[in-house]
Coordinates of C-alpha atoms in Angstrom, one line a residue:
M2 CA 72.8 149.9 9.0
T3 CA 73.4 152.6 6.4
P4 CA 74.9 152.1 2.9
E5 CA 78.3 153.2 4.2
T6 CA 78.3 150.8 7.1
T7 CA 80.7 147.9 7.1
P8 CA 79.4 144.9 8.9
P9 CA 81.5 142.7 11.2
G10 CA 84.3 140.9 9.3
G11 CA 85.1 143.9 7.2
A12 CA 83.1 143.0 4.1
T13 CA 81.0 145.6 2.4
A14 CA 77.2 145.2 3.0
S15 CA 75.7 143.3 0.1
T16 CA 73.3 145.0 -2.3
S17 CA 70.3 143.2 -0.9
E18 CA 71.3 144.3 2.7
R19 CA 71.6 147.9 1.6
L20 CA 68.3 147.8 -0.1
I21 CA 66.6 146.4 3.0
E22 CA 68.2 148.8 5.3
S23 CA 67.5 151.8 3.1
T24 CA 63.8 150.7 2.8
R25 CA 63.5 150.4 6.5
E26 CA 64.8 154.0 7.0
L27 CA 62.6 155.4 4.3
L28 CA 59.5 153.6 5.5
W29 CA 60.1 155.2 9.0
E30 CA 60.7 158.6 7.5
R31 CA 58.3 158.8 4.6
G32 CA 55.8 155.9 4.8
Y33 CA 55.1 153.4 2.0
V34 CA 53.9 155.8 -0.7
G35 CA 56.8 158.1 -0.1
T36 CA 59.3 155.2 -0.3
S37 CA 59.8 155.1 -4.1
P38 CA 62.0 152.6 -5.8
K39 CA 64.1 155.5 -7.0
A40 CA 64.6 156.8 -3.5
I41 CA 65.5 153.3 -2.2
L42 CA 68.1 152.8 -5.0
R43 CA 69.6 156.3 -4.3
R44 CA 69.9 155.7 -0.6
A45 CA 71.3 152.2 -1.0
N46 CA 73.8 153.4 -3.6
A47 CA 72.5 150.6 -5.8
G48 CA 72.3 150.5 -9.6
Q49 CA 69.0 150.7 -11.5
G50 CA 67.3 147.4 -11.7
S51 CA 69.1 145.9 -8.7
M52 CA 65.9 145.9 -6.7
Y53 CA 64.3 143.5 -9.2
H54 CA 67.4 141.3 -9.2
H55 CA 67.0 140.6 -5.5
F56 CA 63.3 141.2 -4.9
S57 CA 60.2 140.8 -7.0
G58 CA 59.3 144.4 -6.5
K59 CA 58.7 147.2 -4.0
P60 CA 56.1 145.2 -2.0
D61 CA 58.5 142.3 -1.6
L62 CA 61.3 144.5 -0.5
A63 CA 59.0 146.4 1.9
L64 CA 57.9 143.2 3.5
A65 CA 61.5 142.1 4.1
A66 CA 62.2 145.6 5.7
I67 CA 59.1 145.5 7.9
R68 CA 59.9 141.9 9.0
R69 CA 63.4 142.9 10.0
T70 CA 62.2 146.0 11.8
A71 CA 59.6 144.0 13.7
G72 CA 62.2 141.2 14.5
E73 CA 64.7 143.7 15.9
M74 CA 62.1 145.4 18.0
R75 CA 60.9 142.1 19.4
A76 CA 64.5 140.9 20.2
E77 CA 65.3 144.1 22.1
V78 CA 62.1 144.1 24.1
A79 CA 62.5 140.4 24.9
R80 CA 66.0 141.1 26.2
L81 CA 64.6 143.6 28.6
L82 CA 61.5 141.7 29.7
D83 CA 63.5 138.5 30.2
G84 CA 66.0 140.4 32.3
P85 CA 66.5 140.4 36.1
G86 CA 64.4 142.0 38.7
T87 CA 60.7 142.2 39.7
A88 CA 57.9 142.4 37.1
L89 CA 57.8 146.1 37.7
D90 CA 61.6 146.4 37.2
R91 CA 61.3 144.5 33.9
V92 CA 58.3 146.5 32.6
G93 CA 60.1 149.6 33.7
A94 CA 63.2 148.6 31.7
Y95 CA 61.0 148.2 28.6
L96 CA 59.2 151.6 29.1
R97 CA 62.5 153.5 29.9
R98 CA 64.5 151.9 27.1
E99 CA 66.4 154.3 24.8
R100 CA 64.2 155.5 21.9
D101 CA 64.1 158.1 19.2
T102 CA 60.9 159.4 20.7
L103 CA 60.3 162.3 18.3
K104 CA 60.8 160.0 15.3
G105 CA 58.2 157.6 16.7
C106 CA 58.0 153.8 16.8
P107 CA 59.2 152.2 13.6
V108 CA 56.5 149.5 13.9
G109 CA 53.8 151.7 15.4
R110 CA 54.0 154.3 12.6
L111 CA 53.2 151.7 10.1
T112 CA 49.7 151.4 11.6
Q113 CA 49.1 154.9 10.4
D114 CA 50.1 154.0 6.8
P115 CA 46.9 153.1 4.9
D116 CA 48.8 151.3 2.2
V117 CA 50.5 149.0 4.7
M118 CA 47.3 148.4 6.6
A119 CA 45.4 147.6 3.4
D120 CA 47.9 144.9 2.3
P121 CA 47.5 141.7 4.4
A122 CA 51.1 140.6 3.8
L123 CA 52.6 143.9 4.9
R124 CA 50.2 144.2 7.8
A125 CA 50.8 140.7 9.2
P126 CA 54.3 141.4 10.8
V127 CA 52.8 144.6 12.4
D128 CA 49.8 142.8 13.9
E129 CA 52.0 139.8 15.0
T130 CA 54.5 142.2 16.8
F131 CA 51.8 144.0 18.8
D132 CA 50.1 140.7 19.6
W133 CA 53.4 139.3 20.8
L134 CA 54.2 142.5 22.8
R135 CA 50.8 142.5 24.7
N136 CA 51.1 138.8 25.4
R137 CA 54.7 139.0 26.7
L138 CA 53.9 142.0 28.9
A139 CA 50.9 140.1 30.3
E140 CA 53.1 137.1 31.0
V141 CA 55.6 139.2 32.9
L142 CA 52.8 140.9 35.0
A143 CA 51.2 137.5 35.7
E144 CA 54.5 136.2 36.9
G145 CA 54.8 139.2 39.2
R146 CA 51.3 138.5 40.6
E147 CA 52.1 134.8 41.1
R148 CA 55.3 135.7 43.0
G149 CA 53.5 138.0 45.3
E150 CA 55.1 141.2 43.8
L151 CA 51.7 142.5 42.5
D152 CA 48.3 142.2 44.2
A153 CA 45.6 139.9 42.9
E154 CA 43.5 142.9 41.7
L155 CA 45.8 143.6 38.8
D156 CA 44.6 142.2 35.5
P157 CA 47.7 141.3 33.5
A158 CA 46.1 141.3 30.1
V159 CA 44.3 144.6 30.6
T160 CA 47.4 146.2 32.1
A161 CA 49.6 145.0 29.2
A162 CA 47.2 146.5 26.7
S163 CA 47.3 149.7 28.6
V164 CA 51.1 149.8 28.6
V165 CA 51.2 149.3 24.9
A166 CA 48.6 152.0 24.3
V167 CA 50.5 154.4 26.6
V168 CA 53.7 153.9 24.7
Q169 CA 52.2 154.4 21.3
G170 CA 50.1 157.3 22.5
G171 CA 53.2 158.8 24.1
Y172 CA 55.0 158.8 20.8
V173 CA 52.1 160.8 19.2
L174 CA 52.0 163.3 22.1
A175 CA 55.7 163.8 21.9
R176 CA 55.7 164.4 18.2
A177 CA 52.8 166.8 18.5
A178 CA 54.6 168.8 21.2
G179 CA 58.0 168.5 19.6
S180 CA 59.4 167.3 22.9
P181 CA 60.1 163.9 24.5
A182 CA 58.7 165.2 27.8
A183 CA 55.2 164.2 26.9
F184 CA 56.3 160.6 26.3
D185 CA 58.3 160.5 29.5
Q186 CA 55.3 161.8 31.5
A187 CA 53.1 159.1 30.0
V188 CA 55.6 156.4 30.9
T189 CA 56.0 157.7 34.4
G190 CA 52.2 157.7 34.9
V191 CA 51.6 154.1 33.8
L192 CA 54.5 152.9 35.9
A193 CA 53.0 154.7 38.9
L194 CA 49.7 153.0 38.2
I195 CA 51.3 149.6 38.1
A196 CA 53.4 150.4 41.2
G197 CA 50.1 151.1 43.0
H198 CA 49.4 147.4 42.7
A199 CA 52.6 146.3 44.3
A200 CA 51.9 143.9 47.1
T201 CA 52.3 145.4 50.6
G202 CA 55.4 143.4 51.4
S203 CA 57.2 144.5 48.2
R204 CA 56.6 148.2 48.5

């Protein structure tokens, strides 16, 4: 939600909402150090001092922004992984979901920010999100193995970790190449590897 956005119901976004959304955008674009209070206030179209009226300071506001970004990502991924189809269908839906590939993962990019990683409070939502993602993917793959969709040789936990690594690495390759093709190729590759474990009757 940008400062100009009007949420459902027609009411103008509150100052605290604009501050959080502006901080989310700036963290994604510039990182923690580059997200200055002045830049946040300018983007949020908020008056000087409003940050400290709603939050104790930049770290508190950044934490609220990171938690929201992580929460939205988890909700979207859960919707896809909890959807219909085989385990491969559901993992494929997650891997093929619409992304701003060249901009990178809004949560994953935080792992490259030394200031975020050095602060236990700011780092916690990032760690929790990736832990949740690996575990949920492993659960889906385990379900597929139990249903006979995937063969017994597939290791759900190892495969889930590989899927997450491919996605995050795919973002890096795409940004380096300036093209989403590298990401798409990585995703296609990991899906083919999982498909190679499809049980004979489900191929």
